[in-house]
PDB file of C-alpha atoms in Angstrom:
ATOM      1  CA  UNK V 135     -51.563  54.358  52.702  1.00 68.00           C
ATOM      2  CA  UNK V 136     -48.434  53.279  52.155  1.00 81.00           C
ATOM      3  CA  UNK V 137     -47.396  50.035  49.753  1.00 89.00           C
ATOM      4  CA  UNK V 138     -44.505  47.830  51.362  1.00 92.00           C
ATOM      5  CA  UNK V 139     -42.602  44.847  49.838  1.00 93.00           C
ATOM      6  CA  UNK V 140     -40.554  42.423  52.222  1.00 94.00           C
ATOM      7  CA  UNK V 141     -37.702  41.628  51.239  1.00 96.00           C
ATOM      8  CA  UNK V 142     -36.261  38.430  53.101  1.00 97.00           C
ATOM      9  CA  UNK V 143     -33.374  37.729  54.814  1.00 97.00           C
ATOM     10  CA  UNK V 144     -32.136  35.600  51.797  1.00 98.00           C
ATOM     11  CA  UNK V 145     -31.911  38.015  49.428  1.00 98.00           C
ATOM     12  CA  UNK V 146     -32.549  37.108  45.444  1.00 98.00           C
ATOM     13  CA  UNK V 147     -29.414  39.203  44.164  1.00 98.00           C
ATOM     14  CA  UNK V 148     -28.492  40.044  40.458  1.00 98.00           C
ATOM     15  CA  UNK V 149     -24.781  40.079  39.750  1.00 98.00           C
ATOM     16  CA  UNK V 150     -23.759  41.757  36.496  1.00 95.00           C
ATOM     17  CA  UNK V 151     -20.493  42.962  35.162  1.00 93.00           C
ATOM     18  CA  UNK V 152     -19.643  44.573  31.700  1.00 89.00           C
ATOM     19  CA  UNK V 153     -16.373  42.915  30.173  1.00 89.00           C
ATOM     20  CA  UNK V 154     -14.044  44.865  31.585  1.00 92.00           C
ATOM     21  CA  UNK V 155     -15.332  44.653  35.056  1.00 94.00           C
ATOM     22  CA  UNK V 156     -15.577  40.810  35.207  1.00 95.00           C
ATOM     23  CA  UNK V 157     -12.536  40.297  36.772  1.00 97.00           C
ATOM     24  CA  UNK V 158     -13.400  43.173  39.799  1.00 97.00           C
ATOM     25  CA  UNK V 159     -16.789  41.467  40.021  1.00 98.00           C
ATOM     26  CA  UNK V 160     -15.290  37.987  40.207  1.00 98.00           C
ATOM     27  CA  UNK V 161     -12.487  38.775  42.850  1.00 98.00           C
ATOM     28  CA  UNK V 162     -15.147  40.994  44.908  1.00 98.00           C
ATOM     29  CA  UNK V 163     -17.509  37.794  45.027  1.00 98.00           C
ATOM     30  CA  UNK V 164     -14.745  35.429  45.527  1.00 98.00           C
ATOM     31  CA  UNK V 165     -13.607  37.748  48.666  1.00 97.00           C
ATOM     32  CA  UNK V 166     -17.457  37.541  49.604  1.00 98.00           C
ATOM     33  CA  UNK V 167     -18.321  34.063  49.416  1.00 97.00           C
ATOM     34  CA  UNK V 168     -19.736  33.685  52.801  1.00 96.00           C
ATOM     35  CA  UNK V 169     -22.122  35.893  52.918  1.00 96.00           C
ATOM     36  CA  UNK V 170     -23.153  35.676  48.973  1.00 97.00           C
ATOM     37  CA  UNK V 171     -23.715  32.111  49.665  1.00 96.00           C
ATOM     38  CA  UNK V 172     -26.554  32.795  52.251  1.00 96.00           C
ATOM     39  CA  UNK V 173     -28.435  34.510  49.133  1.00 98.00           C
ATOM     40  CA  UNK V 174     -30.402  33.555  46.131  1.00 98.00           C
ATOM     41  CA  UNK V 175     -27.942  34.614  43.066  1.00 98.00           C
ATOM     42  CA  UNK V 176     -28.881  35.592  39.710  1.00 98.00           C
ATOM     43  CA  UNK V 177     -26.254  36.595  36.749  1.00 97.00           C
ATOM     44  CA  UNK V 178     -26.630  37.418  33.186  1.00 92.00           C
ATOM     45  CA  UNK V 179     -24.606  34.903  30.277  1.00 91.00           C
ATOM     46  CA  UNK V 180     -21.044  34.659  31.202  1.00 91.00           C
ATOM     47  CA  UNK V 181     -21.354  36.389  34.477  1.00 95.00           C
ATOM     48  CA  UNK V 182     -22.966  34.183  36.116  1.00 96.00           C
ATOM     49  CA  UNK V 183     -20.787  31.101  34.777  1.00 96.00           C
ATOM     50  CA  UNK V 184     -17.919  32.544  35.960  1.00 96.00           C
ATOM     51  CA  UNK V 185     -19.312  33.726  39.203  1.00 97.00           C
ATOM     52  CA  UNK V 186     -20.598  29.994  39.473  1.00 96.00           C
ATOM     53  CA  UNK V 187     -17.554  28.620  39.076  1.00 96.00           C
ATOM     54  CA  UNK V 188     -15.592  30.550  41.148  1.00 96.00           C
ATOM     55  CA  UNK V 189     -17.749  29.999  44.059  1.00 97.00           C
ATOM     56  CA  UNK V 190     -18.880  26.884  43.269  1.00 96.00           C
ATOM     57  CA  UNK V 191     -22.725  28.256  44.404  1.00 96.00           C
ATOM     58  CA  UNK V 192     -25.915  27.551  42.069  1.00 96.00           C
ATOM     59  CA  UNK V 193     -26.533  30.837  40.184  1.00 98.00           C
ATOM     60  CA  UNK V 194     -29.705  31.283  38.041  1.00 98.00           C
ATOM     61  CA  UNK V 195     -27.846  32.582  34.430  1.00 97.00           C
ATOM     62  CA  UNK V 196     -30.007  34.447  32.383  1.00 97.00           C
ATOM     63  CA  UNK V 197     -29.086  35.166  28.204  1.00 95.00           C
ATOM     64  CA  UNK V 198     -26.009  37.916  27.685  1.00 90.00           C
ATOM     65  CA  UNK V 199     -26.438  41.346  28.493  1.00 85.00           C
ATOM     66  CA  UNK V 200     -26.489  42.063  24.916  1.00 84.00           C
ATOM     67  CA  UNK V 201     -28.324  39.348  24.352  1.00 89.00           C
ATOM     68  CA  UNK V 202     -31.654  40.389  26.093  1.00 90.00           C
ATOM     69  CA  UNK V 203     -30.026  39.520  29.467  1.00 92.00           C
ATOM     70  CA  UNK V 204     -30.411  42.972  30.838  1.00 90.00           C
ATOM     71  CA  UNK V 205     -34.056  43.016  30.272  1.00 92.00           C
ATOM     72  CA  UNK V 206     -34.474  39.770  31.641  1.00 95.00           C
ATOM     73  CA  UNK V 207     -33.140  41.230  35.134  1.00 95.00           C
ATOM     74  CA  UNK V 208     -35.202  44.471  34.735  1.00 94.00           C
ATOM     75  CA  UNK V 209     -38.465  41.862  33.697  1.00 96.00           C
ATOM     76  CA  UNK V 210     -37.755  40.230  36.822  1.00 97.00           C
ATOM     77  CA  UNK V 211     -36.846  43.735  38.816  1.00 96.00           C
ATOM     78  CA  UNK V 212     -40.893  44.634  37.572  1.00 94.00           C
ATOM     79  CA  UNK V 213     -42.274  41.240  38.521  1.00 95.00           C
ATOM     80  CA  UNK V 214     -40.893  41.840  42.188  1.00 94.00           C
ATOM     81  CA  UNK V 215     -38.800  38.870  41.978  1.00 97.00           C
ATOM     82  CA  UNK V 216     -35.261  40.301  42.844  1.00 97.00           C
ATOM     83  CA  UNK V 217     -34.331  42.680  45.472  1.00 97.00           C
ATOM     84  CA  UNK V 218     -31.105  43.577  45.061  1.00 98.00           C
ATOM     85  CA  UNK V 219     -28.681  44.411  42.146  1.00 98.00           C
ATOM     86  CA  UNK V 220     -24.916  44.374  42.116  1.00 98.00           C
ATOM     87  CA  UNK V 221     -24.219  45.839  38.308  1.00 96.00           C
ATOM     88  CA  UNK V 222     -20.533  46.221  38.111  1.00 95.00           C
ATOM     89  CA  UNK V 223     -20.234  48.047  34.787  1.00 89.00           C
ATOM     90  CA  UNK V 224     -17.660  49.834  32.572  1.00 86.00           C
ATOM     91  CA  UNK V 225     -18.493  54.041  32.273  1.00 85.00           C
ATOM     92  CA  UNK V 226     -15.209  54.248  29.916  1.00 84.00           C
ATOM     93  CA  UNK V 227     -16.985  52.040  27.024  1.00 80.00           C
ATOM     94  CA  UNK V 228     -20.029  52.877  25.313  1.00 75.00           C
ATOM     95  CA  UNK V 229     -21.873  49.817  24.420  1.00 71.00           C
ATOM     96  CA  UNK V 230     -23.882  48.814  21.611  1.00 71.00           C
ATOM     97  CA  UNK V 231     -26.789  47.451  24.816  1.00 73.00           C
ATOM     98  CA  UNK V 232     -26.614  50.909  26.754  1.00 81.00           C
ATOM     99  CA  UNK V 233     -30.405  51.602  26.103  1.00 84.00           C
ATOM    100  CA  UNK V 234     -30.691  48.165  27.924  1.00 84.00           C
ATOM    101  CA  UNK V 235     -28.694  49.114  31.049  1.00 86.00           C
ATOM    102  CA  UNK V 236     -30.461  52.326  31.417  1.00 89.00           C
ATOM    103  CA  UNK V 237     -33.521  50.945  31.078  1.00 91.00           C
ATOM    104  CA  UNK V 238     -32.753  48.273  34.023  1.00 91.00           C
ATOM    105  CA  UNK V 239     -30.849  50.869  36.351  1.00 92.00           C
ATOM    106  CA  UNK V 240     -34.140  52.890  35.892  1.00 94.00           C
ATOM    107  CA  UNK V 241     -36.708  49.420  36.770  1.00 95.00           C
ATOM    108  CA  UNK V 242     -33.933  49.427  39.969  1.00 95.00           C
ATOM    109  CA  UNK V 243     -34.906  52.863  41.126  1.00 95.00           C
ATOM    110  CA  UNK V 244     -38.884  53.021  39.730  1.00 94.00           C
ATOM    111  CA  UNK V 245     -39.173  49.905  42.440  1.00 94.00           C
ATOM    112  CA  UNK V 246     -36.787  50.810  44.867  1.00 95.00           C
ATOM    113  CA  UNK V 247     -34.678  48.322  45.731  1.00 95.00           C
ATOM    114  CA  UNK V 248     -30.811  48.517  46.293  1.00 97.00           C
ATOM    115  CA  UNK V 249     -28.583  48.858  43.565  1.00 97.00           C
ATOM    116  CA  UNK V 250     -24.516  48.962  43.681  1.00 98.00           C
ATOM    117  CA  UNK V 251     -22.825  49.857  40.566  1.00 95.00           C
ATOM    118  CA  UNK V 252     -19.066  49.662  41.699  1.00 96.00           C
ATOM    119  CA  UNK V 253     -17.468  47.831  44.025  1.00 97.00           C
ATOM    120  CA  UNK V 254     -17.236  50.238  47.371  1.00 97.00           C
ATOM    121  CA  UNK V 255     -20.795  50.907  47.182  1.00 98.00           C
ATOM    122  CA  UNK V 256     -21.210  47.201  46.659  1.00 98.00           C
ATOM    123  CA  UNK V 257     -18.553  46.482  50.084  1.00 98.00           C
ATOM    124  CA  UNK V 258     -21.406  49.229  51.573  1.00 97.00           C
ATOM    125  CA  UNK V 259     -24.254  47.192  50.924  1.00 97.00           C
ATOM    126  CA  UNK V 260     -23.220  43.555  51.492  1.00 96.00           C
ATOM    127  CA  UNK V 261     -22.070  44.760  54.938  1.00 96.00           C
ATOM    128  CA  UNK V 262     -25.095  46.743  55.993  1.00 97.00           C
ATOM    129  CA  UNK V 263     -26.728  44.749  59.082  1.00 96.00           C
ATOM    130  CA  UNK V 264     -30.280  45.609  56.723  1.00 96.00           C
ATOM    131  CA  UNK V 265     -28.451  43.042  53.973  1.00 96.00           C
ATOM    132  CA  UNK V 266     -28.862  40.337  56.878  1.00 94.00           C
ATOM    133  CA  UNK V 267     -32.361  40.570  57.623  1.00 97.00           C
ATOM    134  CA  UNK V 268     -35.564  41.048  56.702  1.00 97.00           C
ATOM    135  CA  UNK V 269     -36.301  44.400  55.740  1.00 96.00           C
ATOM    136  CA  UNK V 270     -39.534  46.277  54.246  1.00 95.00           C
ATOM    137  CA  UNK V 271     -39.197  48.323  50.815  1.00 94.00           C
ATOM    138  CA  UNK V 272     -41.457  51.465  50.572  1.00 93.00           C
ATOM    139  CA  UNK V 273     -43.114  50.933  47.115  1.00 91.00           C
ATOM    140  CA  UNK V 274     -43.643  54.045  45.223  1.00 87.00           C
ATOM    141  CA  UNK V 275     -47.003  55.385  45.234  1.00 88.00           C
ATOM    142  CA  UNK V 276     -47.849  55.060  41.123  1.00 85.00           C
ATOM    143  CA  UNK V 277     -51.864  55.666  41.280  1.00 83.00           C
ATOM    144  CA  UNK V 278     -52.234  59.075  39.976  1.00 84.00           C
ATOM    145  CA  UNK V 279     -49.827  57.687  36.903  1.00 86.00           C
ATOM    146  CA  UNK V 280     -51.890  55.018  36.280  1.00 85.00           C
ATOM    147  CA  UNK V 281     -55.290  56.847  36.760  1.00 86.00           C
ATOM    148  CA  UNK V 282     -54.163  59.474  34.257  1.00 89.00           C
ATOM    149  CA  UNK V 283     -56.038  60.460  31.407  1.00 89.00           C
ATOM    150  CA  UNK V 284     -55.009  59.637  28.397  1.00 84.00           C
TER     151      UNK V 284
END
């Protein structure tokens, strides 16, 4: 039997760019105002206080990336709270929080929901009709995992 998690039509997003990215992240939201608008945002430390004023839209700022920020948005990527993660970031600059990041972008895939980590995959899913809707998420089937023996 299959596990399924719906994901509403108002989608609880998580927008996060590394420092170099900001800008791109800022000008692709600004260009996308409309339909971000319609969603639930979430941003980590300065992302999300220049993403809210830019838009001029309530976003729910968690601490810095670097900060614990990251693991905030993969805490609330476990919890089943977000569904959808726009993560902008650099692959030219190793970071001191990388263990973070690959620890969220895994959360992201372990629970299957959408992620877009530049900005045409992003364009991709902000314009699929599934974005607009309500949709059901296949939940991975972790039983045998968690009925191993340890």
């Amino acid at each position: 039997m299959q596990t399924v998690k719906m994901l509403k039509a108002r989608k609880r997003i998580a927008l996060i760019a590394h420092d170099h990215k900001k800008a791109e992240l800022i000008e692709w939201a600004t260009y996308n105002k409309t339909v971000l608008s319609r969603h639930e945002l979430y941003a980590t430390g300065t992302t999300g206080k220049l993403i809210e004023e830019a838009l001029d839209v309530s976003v729910r700022k968690l601490l810095s990336g670097p900060l614990g920020g990251d693991q905030q948005i993969g805490a609330l990527v476990a919890e089943g709270a977000l569904d959808v993660i726009i993560f902008f970031w650099d692959p030219m600059e190793a970071l001191p929080h990388d263990p973070d990041i690959k620890a969220l972008l895994r959360l992201g895939v372990v629970w299957n929901i959408p992620i877009a980590n530049n900005r045409s995959t992003a364009d991709f899913l902000l314009t699929s009709p599934l974005m607009h809707q309500d949709y059901e998420v296949i939940l991975p089937d972790y039983s045998q995992y968690l009925g191993r023996k340890v």
